[in-house]
Amino acid sequence: MEMPFINECAVESCSYNVGSACHALAITIGDPPHAHCDTFFVTSFKGGDPAATGQVGACKMTDCRHNSRLECQAGSIAVGRAREGADCLTYSPR
Ligand code: SF4
Ligand code: SF4
């Protein structure tokens, strides 16, 4: 399996976000029933690897058609703002 890249994340308040790009090495999506970014975190400094583009390390949304064995097998994903954090915009219920 390959880990998909995060093409874009609009949640600039997240500590892993610089310039609408995620720099966490591997994020987790879920728990159900919400496809939120569980790695979303706000603190006073930026984290992650500035030279790396974030990838999806694990996903608990078993009802998404891109999910296989609790891993995301989409070509890539996008993340956007949610009411209290960030959501996977590529989530697609079967
Ligand atoms: S909200 Fe999630 S996808 Fe977006 S920058 Fe933060 S960790 Fe990355
Ligand atoms: S596209 Fe589906 S399987 Fe991939 S991270 Fe988003 S919710 Fe999980």
Short mmCIF file of C-alpha atoms and ligand atoms in Angstrom, two decimals:
data_model
loop_
_atom_site.label_atom_id
_atom_site.label_comp_id
_atom_site.label_asym_id
_atom_site.label_seq_id
_atom_site.Cartn_x
_atom_site.Cartn_y
_atom_site.Cartn_z
CA MET A 1 0.00 0.00 0.00
CA GLU A 2 1.02 3.59 -0.68
CA MET A 3 0.15 6.45 1.64
CA PRO A 4 -1.79 9.13 -0.28
CA PHE A 5 -0.55 12.72 -0.25
CA ILE A 6 -2.59 15.60 1.12
CA ASN A 7 -2.94 17.84 -1.93
CA GLU A 8 -4.23 20.81 0.01
CA CYS A 9 -5.32 21.74 3.51
CA ALA A 10 -7.18 25.01 3.98
CA VAL A 11 -6.91 24.94 7.78
CA GLU A 12 -4.06 27.40 8.25
CA SER A 13 -4.64 27.63 12.01
CA CYS A 14 -3.28 24.07 12.37
CA SER A 15 0.30 23.87 13.59
CA TYR A 16 1.20 21.47 10.77
CA ASN A 17 -0.07 23.89 8.09
CA VAL A 18 2.15 26.31 6.18
CA GLY A 19 0.79 27.99 3.06
CA SER A 20 -2.26 25.70 2.78
CA ALA A 21 -0.01 22.63 2.80
CA CYS A 22 0.16 19.95 5.48
CA HIS A 23 3.64 19.07 6.76
CA ALA A 24 2.73 16.29 9.20
CA LEU A 25 4.48 13.14 7.99
CA ALA A 26 1.36 11.02 8.51
CA ILE A 27 -2.11 12.12 9.62
CA THR A 28 -5.03 10.09 10.95
CA ILE A 29 -8.62 10.62 9.76
CA GLY A 30 -11.66 9.69 11.92
CA ASP A 31 -13.19 8.45 14.31
CA PRO A 32 -16.53 7.70 12.68
CA PRO A 33 -19.03 9.15 12.12
CA HIS A 34 -16.96 12.27 11.31
CA ALA A 35 -14.14 12.25 8.73
CA HIS A 36 -12.18 14.84 10.68
CA CYS A 37 -8.43 15.21 10.74
CA ASP A 38 -7.52 13.72 14.10
CA THR A 39 -4.01 15.20 13.79
CA PHE A 40 -5.31 18.80 13.72
CA PHE A 41 -3.60 20.70 16.53
CA VAL A 42 -3.18 24.34 17.42
CA THR A 43 -0.17 25.55 19.39
CA SER A 44 2.19 28.53 19.41
CA PHE A 45 4.69 27.16 16.86
CA LYS A 46 4.72 25.29 13.57
CA GLY A 47 5.42 21.55 13.58
CA GLY A 48 6.04 18.80 11.05
CA ASP A 49 8.77 18.58 8.44
CA PRO A 50 8.81 21.78 6.34
CA ALA A 51 10.43 19.87 3.46
CA ALA A 52 7.77 17.14 3.41
CA THR A 53 4.21 17.02 2.08
CA GLY A 54 1.78 15.37 4.48
CA GLN A 55 0.38 11.91 3.81
CA VAL A 56 -2.49 9.88 5.24
CA GLY A 57 -1.06 7.33 7.66
CA ALA A 58 -4.36 5.84 8.83
CA CYS A 59 -8.09 6.31 8.39
CA LYS A 60 -10.87 4.95 10.57
CA MET A 61 -13.72 5.83 8.15
CA THR A 62 -14.56 2.26 7.13
CA ASP A 63 -17.68 3.43 5.23
CA CYS A 64 -15.62 5.55 2.80
CA ARG A 65 -15.20 3.98 -0.63
CA HIS A 66 -11.48 4.88 -0.57
CA ASN A 67 -10.89 2.95 2.67
CA SER A 68 -9.23 -0.46 2.59
CA ARG A 69 -8.24 -2.24 5.80
CA LEU A 70 -8.33 1.07 7.74
CA GLU A 71 -5.95 2.71 5.25
CA CYS A 72 -6.77 5.37 2.64
CA GLN A 73 -6.26 4.24 -0.94
CA ALA A 74 -7.42 7.44 -2.70
CA GLY A 75 -4.94 8.93 -5.17
CA SER A 76 -4.68 11.97 -2.90
CA ILE A 77 -6.95 13.85 -0.51
CA ALA A 78 -7.93 17.43 0.31
CA VAL A 79 -8.69 18.75 3.79
CA GLY A 80 -10.86 21.75 4.61
CA ARG A 81 -12.32 23.68 7.50
CA ALA A 82 -14.92 22.12 9.75
CA ARG A 83 -16.87 23.67 12.59
CA GLU A 84 -14.29 22.61 15.17
CA GLY A 85 -11.23 21.63 13.20
CA ALA A 86 -10.63 20.01 9.83
CA ASP A 87 -12.45 17.50 7.62
CA CYS A 88 -11.35 15.16 4.83
CA LEU A 89 -13.12 16.62 1.78
CA THR A 90 -12.42 13.47 -0.24
CA TYR A 91 -14.60 11.36 2.10
CA SER A 92 -17.17 9.51 0.01
CA PRO A 93 -19.58 7.13 1.75
CA ARG A 94 -20.08 3.81 -0.09
S1 SF4 B 1 -5.58 19.96 9.80
FE1 SF4 B 1 -4.73 17.92 9.39
S2 SF4 B 1 -4.32 17.90 7.19
FE2 SF4 B 1 -4.54 20.05 7.81
S3 SF4 B 1 -2.44 20.77 8.24
FE3 SF4 B 1 -3.36 20.05 10.17
S4 SF4 B 1 -2.68 17.92 10.37
FE4 SF4 B 1 -2.41 18.52 8.22
S1 SF4 B 2 -10.76 9.76 1.37
FE1 SF4 B 2 -11.90 8.34 2.69
S2 SF4 B 2 -10.42 6.74 3.23
FE2 SF4 B 2 -9.25 8.52 2.48
S3 SF4 B 2 -8.72 9.70 4.30
FE3 SF4 B 2 -10.63 10.58 3.48
S4 SF4 B 2 -12.26 9.49 4.62
FE4 SF4 B 2 -10.38 8.30 4.87
#
